[in-house]
Structures are given as structure tokens and as C-alpha cells.
XYZ file of C-alpha atoms in Angstrom:
333
model
C 16.260 -23.456 4.784
C 14.750 -26.071 7.138
C 14.318 -29.475 5.312
C 10.982 -30.314 4.219
C 8.847 -33.173 2.534
C 7.560 -32.450 -0.894
C 4.305 -34.079 -2.368
C 2.271 -33.337 -5.401
C -1.642 -33.432 -5.177
C -3.689 -35.111 -7.963
C -6.948 -33.272 -7.082
C -8.383 -30.728 -4.597
C -9.632 -33.598 -2.279
C -6.379 -35.291 -2.503
C -4.719 -32.278 -1.452
C -7.112 -31.625 1.459
C -6.520 -35.320 2.460
C -2.853 -35.129 2.518
C -3.119 -32.087 4.690
C -5.732 -33.326 7.110
C -4.279 -33.310 10.797
C -1.053 -31.414 10.185
C -2.204 -27.944 11.067
C 0.895 -25.635 10.899
C 3.248 -28.312 9.780
C 1.998 -28.233 6.081
C 1.574 -25.656 3.529
C 0.025 -25.743 -0.095
C 2.172 -24.305 -2.707
C 1.558 -22.840 -6.248
C 3.428 -19.868 -7.639
C 5.105 -19.773 -4.177
C 6.258 -16.011 -4.632
C 5.524 -15.432 -0.781
C 5.920 -18.652 0.869
C 9.378 -19.232 -0.654
C 10.559 -15.893 0.891
C 9.140 -16.599 4.103
C 10.895 -20.126 4.201
C 14.211 -18.447 3.081
C 14.055 -16.175 6.046
C 13.105 -18.790 8.463
C 9.793 -17.138 9.267
C 7.737 -20.085 8.266
C 9.280 -23.624 8.531
C 6.503 -26.172 7.222
C 7.602 -29.952 7.576
C 5.669 -30.562 4.295
C 4.904 -28.733 0.801
C 1.707 -29.950 -0.889
C 2.024 -28.891 -4.501
C -1.086 -28.021 -5.864
C 0.253 -26.267 -9.225
C -1.177 -29.074 -11.728
C -4.952 -29.038 -10.368
C -7.575 -27.957 -12.665
C -8.039 -24.480 -10.865
C -6.933 -22.018 -13.280
C -9.933 -21.126 -15.214
C -12.008 -17.990 -15.382
C -15.552 -18.832 -16.243
C -18.811 -16.882 -16.505
C -21.649 -17.983 -14.246
C -25.208 -18.466 -15.055
C -26.375 -15.430 -12.684
C -23.871 -13.172 -14.450
C -20.957 -13.703 -11.887
C -17.419 -14.483 -12.566
C -15.532 -17.308 -10.995
C -11.664 -17.083 -11.064
C -9.811 -20.323 -10.104
C -7.536 -20.326 -7.392
C -4.414 -21.038 -9.639
C -5.287 -18.247 -12.217
C -2.184 -16.052 -12.297
C -2.562 -12.627 -11.632
C -1.125 -11.502 -14.841
C -3.851 -13.629 -16.717
C -6.537 -12.253 -14.560
C -5.653 -8.592 -15.114
C -5.658 -9.004 -18.766
C -8.540 -11.394 -19.140
C -11.164 -9.708 -21.388
C -14.230 -10.677 -19.025
C -12.356 -9.228 -15.867
C -11.732 -6.157 -17.676
C -14.917 -5.648 -19.137
C -17.021 -6.610 -15.914
C -14.765 -5.983 -13.301
C -12.168 -3.246 -14.142
C -11.439 -2.480 -10.584
C -9.813 -5.735 -10.027
C -7.816 -5.605 -13.183
C -6.567 -2.228 -11.968
C -5.556 -3.212 -8.657
C -3.675 -6.534 -10.076
C -1.575 -4.231 -12.445
C -0.567 -1.985 -9.459
C 0.645 -4.865 -7.507
C 4.269 -6.634 -7.432
C 6.200 -6.500 -10.854
C 5.351 -8.245 -14.173
C 7.586 -11.098 -13.516
C 5.762 -11.701 -10.065
C 2.325 -11.233 -11.474
C 3.254 -13.957 -14.182
C 3.843 -16.509 -11.293
C 1.574 -15.432 -8.249
C -1.852 -16.790 -8.192
C -5.260 -15.657 -6.844
C -5.227 -18.102 -4.015
C -1.677 -17.458 -3.081
C -2.450 -13.420 -3.229
C -5.368 -13.962 -0.714
C -2.829 -15.481 1.576
C 0.078 -13.066 1.292
C 1.630 -12.174 4.706
C 2.313 -8.854 6.025
C 5.561 -7.108 5.069
C 6.251 -5.922 8.698
C 10.037 -5.574 9.326
C 9.771 -7.341 12.720
C 7.750 -10.170 11.098
C 10.406 -10.755 8.663
C 13.306 -10.232 11.243
C 13.472 -13.579 13.165
C 15.656 -11.866 15.699
C 13.209 -9.313 16.633
C 9.706 -10.020 18.634
C 6.776 -10.447 16.678
C 3.469 -11.734 17.943
C 2.333 -12.645 14.417
C 5.534 -14.882 13.898
C 6.010 -15.991 17.365
C 3.067 -15.544 19.701
C 3.785 -14.126 23.042
C 6.942 -12.418 22.478
C 5.464 -8.952 21.767
C 5.056 -6.488 18.875
C 8.388 -4.779 18.042
C 6.530 -2.187 15.870
C 4.653 -0.875 18.815
C 7.109 2.096 20.036
C 9.563 0.906 17.142
C 9.965 1.612 13.568
C 6.248 1.910 12.505
C 5.894 4.212 9.377
C 4.106 1.494 7.190
C 1.812 0.048 10.047
C -1.985 0.064 10.786
C -4.049 3.199 11.803
C -7.307 1.155 11.744
C -8.231 -1.751 13.570
C -5.091 -2.567 15.326
C -4.548 -3.911 18.802
C -1.808 -3.910 21.350
C -0.653 -7.146 19.940
C -0.179 -6.392 16.584
C -0.049 -3.089 14.328
C 0.840 -4.900 10.994
C -1.190 -4.237 7.799
C -2.321 -6.641 4.703
C -0.071 -6.339 1.906
C -2.450 -7.191 -1.078
C -3.762 -5.125 -3.716
C -5.815 -7.759 -5.213
C -7.758 -8.209 -1.953
C -8.538 -4.504 -1.586
C -10.408 -4.719 -5.032
C -12.250 -7.858 -3.953
C -13.257 -6.426 -0.707
C -15.004 -3.471 -2.474
C -16.499 -5.786 -5.166
C -17.818 -7.996 -2.321
C -16.566 -11.352 -3.649
C -16.748 -14.573 -1.866
C -14.006 -17.110 -1.344
C -14.547 -20.822 -2.062
C -12.655 -23.469 -0.117
C -12.729 -27.055 0.445
C -11.710 -29.000 3.499
C -12.253 -32.409 4.940
C -15.898 -31.559 5.540
C -16.475 -30.500 2.115
C -16.586 -27.142 0.131
C -17.998 -23.982 1.720
C -17.705 -20.208 0.619
C -16.608 -17.218 2.753
C -17.540 -13.747 2.108
C -14.363 -11.337 1.440
C -15.484 -9.178 4.568
C -15.042 -12.474 6.776
C -12.137 -13.933 5.150
C -9.231 -11.862 6.835
C -8.999 -11.133 10.518
C -8.173 -8.308 12.540
C -5.448 -9.013 15.154
C -6.898 -8.888 18.472
C -5.228 -11.119 20.643
C -4.414 -13.617 17.992
C -2.372 -11.892 15.174
C -0.679 -15.045 14.053
C -4.190 -16.069 12.643
C -4.486 -13.875 9.222
C -7.729 -15.550 7.946
C -10.769 -17.470 9.075
C -9.541 -20.748 7.187
C -9.601 -23.816 8.955
C -6.746 -26.071 9.300
C -6.216 -27.747 6.060
C -8.734 -25.727 4.130
C -7.605 -25.246 0.552
C -8.783 -22.114 -1.433
C -10.317 -23.364 -4.868
C -11.727 -20.023 -6.394
C -13.055 -16.545 -5.967
C -16.478 -15.379 -7.278
C -17.422 -12.092 -8.254
C -21.251 -11.061 -8.361
C -22.942 -9.855 -11.358
C -21.215 -6.480 -12.314
C -22.759 -3.601 -10.984
C -19.653 -1.311 -11.082
C -18.188 -1.781 -14.489
C -17.982 1.816 -15.623
C -16.960 4.095 -12.713
C -14.269 2.595 -10.804
C -10.534 3.778 -9.665
C -7.859 1.930 -7.732
C -5.499 4.622 -6.394
C -2.267 3.458 -4.645
C 0.116 5.744 -2.790
C 3.533 4.132 -2.202
C 7.248 5.296 -1.632
C 8.118 4.314 -5.290
C 6.079 4.129 -8.690
C 6.547 0.519 -9.105
C 7.186 -2.762 -7.113
C 6.408 -1.258 -3.686
C 3.605 -1.985 -1.209
C 0.929 0.731 -0.527
C 1.342 3.168 2.374
C -2.377 3.805 1.478
C -4.501 2.195 -1.369
C -8.142 2.965 -2.220
C -10.477 0.632 -4.230
C -13.424 2.876 -5.371
C -16.573 1.870 -7.372
C -19.575 4.032 -7.972
C -22.845 3.399 -9.541
C -24.086 6.643 -11.036
C -27.838 7.628 -12.084
C -28.388 9.405 -15.202
C -28.499 12.593 -13.228
C -25.164 12.088 -12.029
C -26.138 11.154 -8.393
C -24.906 8.357 -6.621
C -27.107 5.081 -6.496
C -24.499 3.089 -4.773
C -20.787 3.151 -3.560
C -18.192 0.728 -2.554
C -14.871 1.571 -0.944
C -12.299 -0.418 0.332
C -8.744 0.626 1.768
C -5.314 -1.026 1.857
C -2.083 -0.352 3.649
C -3.933 0.940 6.757
C -5.198 -2.240 8.736
C -4.736 -6.087 9.058
C -7.165 -6.646 6.639
C -8.782 -4.701 3.696
C -10.737 -1.933 5.362
C -14.514 -1.308 4.446
C -17.372 0.286 6.356
C -20.629 -0.382 4.489
C -22.435 2.036 6.662
C -20.062 4.891 5.555
C -20.635 3.983 1.914
C -24.555 4.413 2.346
C -23.734 8.188 3.119
C -23.163 8.623 -0.370
C -26.701 7.014 -1.846
C -28.641 9.609 -3.548
C -26.043 12.359 -3.062
C -24.256 14.231 -5.874
C -20.785 12.994 -6.853
C -18.900 16.001 -5.335
C -15.606 16.320 -3.328
C -17.669 17.626 -0.354
C -19.761 14.240 -0.587
C -16.690 12.322 -0.944
C -15.110 14.008 2.012
C -18.024 13.007 4.316
C -17.714 9.184 3.503
C -13.830 9.432 4.016
C -14.519 11.045 7.351
C -16.711 8.082 8.271
C -14.430 5.495 6.687
C -11.339 6.563 8.847
C -13.163 7.385 11.936
C -11.269 6.306 14.860
C -7.868 6.119 12.975
C -5.013 6.188 15.485
C -1.216 6.502 14.504
C 1.710 5.251 16.066
C 3.906 8.268 15.729
C 5.879 7.722 12.597
C 2.864 6.741 10.661
C 0.428 9.691 11.801
C 0.869 10.982 8.616
C -1.269 7.876 7.192
C -4.503 9.492 8.547
C -4.722 12.528 6.324
C -3.097 10.698 3.594
C -5.930 8.109 3.630
C -8.474 10.848 3.759
C -7.124 12.533 0.576
C -6.780 9.289 -1.228
C -10.160 8.362 -0.594
C -11.558 11.718 -2.143
C -9.166 11.396 -4.990
C -10.182 7.859 -5.842
C -13.948 8.484 -5.653
C -13.307 11.489 -7.834
C -11.408 9.469 -10.396
C -14.140 6.750 -10.245
C -16.699 9.342 -10.863
C -14.855 10.572 -14.096
C -13.776 7.196 -15.204
C -14.981 5.282 -18.334
C -14.933 1.486 -18.622
C -11.812 -0.479 -19.563
C -11.398 -1.072 -23.230
């Protein structure tokens, strides 16, 4: 591991000031469940780590408008089992419990989960070309081993996928991310937080240099009853998604659909949503045929890379299954 300096921040503003002007040479660290792996493998070699683990950012609080604010340092396990999260936003609890292992969930934080980096084989192998790790070197997955890679939103420069389960649920729930930088605080909608690769795949998010995530805000609950998170993976636990679907429905008394929210994981460089596809279900019955119409619209334009062609059909099937599960679901106890 490359030597680095270590500092402990005393406040969010102090952390931001310590990181100012250092760009890629500095990283914030809290749980460290992904960052330390990247450092040990030589994928990331920061000159300075700023420890934010003792900042007062570990609370979950109800907001006056009925929303919920989750601090950046809330552990994934604590969030998944929090009474307000389970009652107001069960989809988030379901997604968190589908991710990682109990030990990792006890350490991983909300902010760190938002910043997880891809598990692409070529990204982690510093002896292979990877535009995300080393811009301009090429993408080894294009024409290479690409079974787990993107079928939507990819580019010739990168076909990696975003690994988080939590972020897929946050995308479906239309959360916003609170950040603080040298210019002060700002909020970023989840739909704008993660980037598609384009010609700059090394940039995973729209965060500015030195900006610190301080929390996530969920809107007042609309989808507390009919939700489902379905994750298809190679083994039942401690595996990343081949395809995952976060589905939430607002059903009228007659069973018709007032609103739907659907996000996909494991298929793109960011959680994948198309609000125009979700709108197809408004006023329609909650049937597999209608769910199939949404699925076709959501994955329209999907393109495999050979080894991952199967993910196109898998995504469609999983969308229909998740929506059917959501329609039949009841609120978490």
C-alpha cells in the first residue's frame, strides 16, 4: 500500500477545508469498506485520508414535511433496521439487507455506499487496461470478459456497472443527496448524482472536488405499502447483482395503479430509471401484461456485449416479477 497522511476532521466544514484544492490526492474515510480494498489493490492511491468517522452525521430524523433525513455516517445495518425507515420506506430497508454481508453492513455508511466503485474485473486488476482507473488506456471488458457488465447507458470507453443495492432503492424513491463544499451546502437529486460513462468514465458522480456528502433526504412516504426489491445474483448471499429491481406502487382502492417507481441495478453505470416508462402504468390494472409493457420501455435500447446478452431477458423478467411482488406486498412490520 502506498504511504499516505492521516488526519481527523472536527466538523464537516473542517473536513471540506482540509480537502480544498487537493482534488484526487485526498479521500474522506468513514467505514472504509470499499476504499481500503481499493487502496490495498493499488487502484486508488490517495496522498491523504481525512477521517470523518466522528462527525455528528449518524442520525436518522423525521422532517417537518414528513420526509426522512439519513445522515451520511448512518451504518447500513442501523438504517435497514430503523423503525422509521422500515415503516416509511421499506424498499430502502429491503435493498440494504440484500447487500454485502452482516459484518460489512455493520461498518458501511450511507455516504460510502453512494460512492461505491464498480466491481469490474479490469478496474481492480492494475495490470489490465481500464479507462475508469487509468483514463486513455482502453476498456478491457469490451471484447473481453464481460458477463457482469452493462446492457444500458454504456459507451465505447466503459461498460462497467454501478454495484450498490442501496442506491437503486434511493433512485426509485427519488431521494436527494446533501453535500457540503467550500462554496457551502447544496442538494443533488439522485437522478443526477451518478453519471453515465460517456468519454469520462473515471468520473462516477457529479460531486465537485472536495465536496463531502452529509446526508440523504427521502421525500414524504407515498410508497410505504407496495414495494419489492428483487436481486438476481450468482449466489444467495454476499454477491453483487447481475440484475436487481427496486419496485414501488401506489395502488387505488380498485387495484389500479396511481403511480409507479422502478429502478434497475447491475445493468448500467448508475441506477437506471426512466420516468416516462413508469408513466405507462398510471391508471392501468396491476397485471403482468401491464408490467411487461413497462419493462419493455425501461430496457428499450439495451445492448449486450456477448457474454452478458442474457441480462436483457433477465432484466425484463425481473422487472415483471418485482412489480408483481410489490403489488402483492404488505408494509413491513
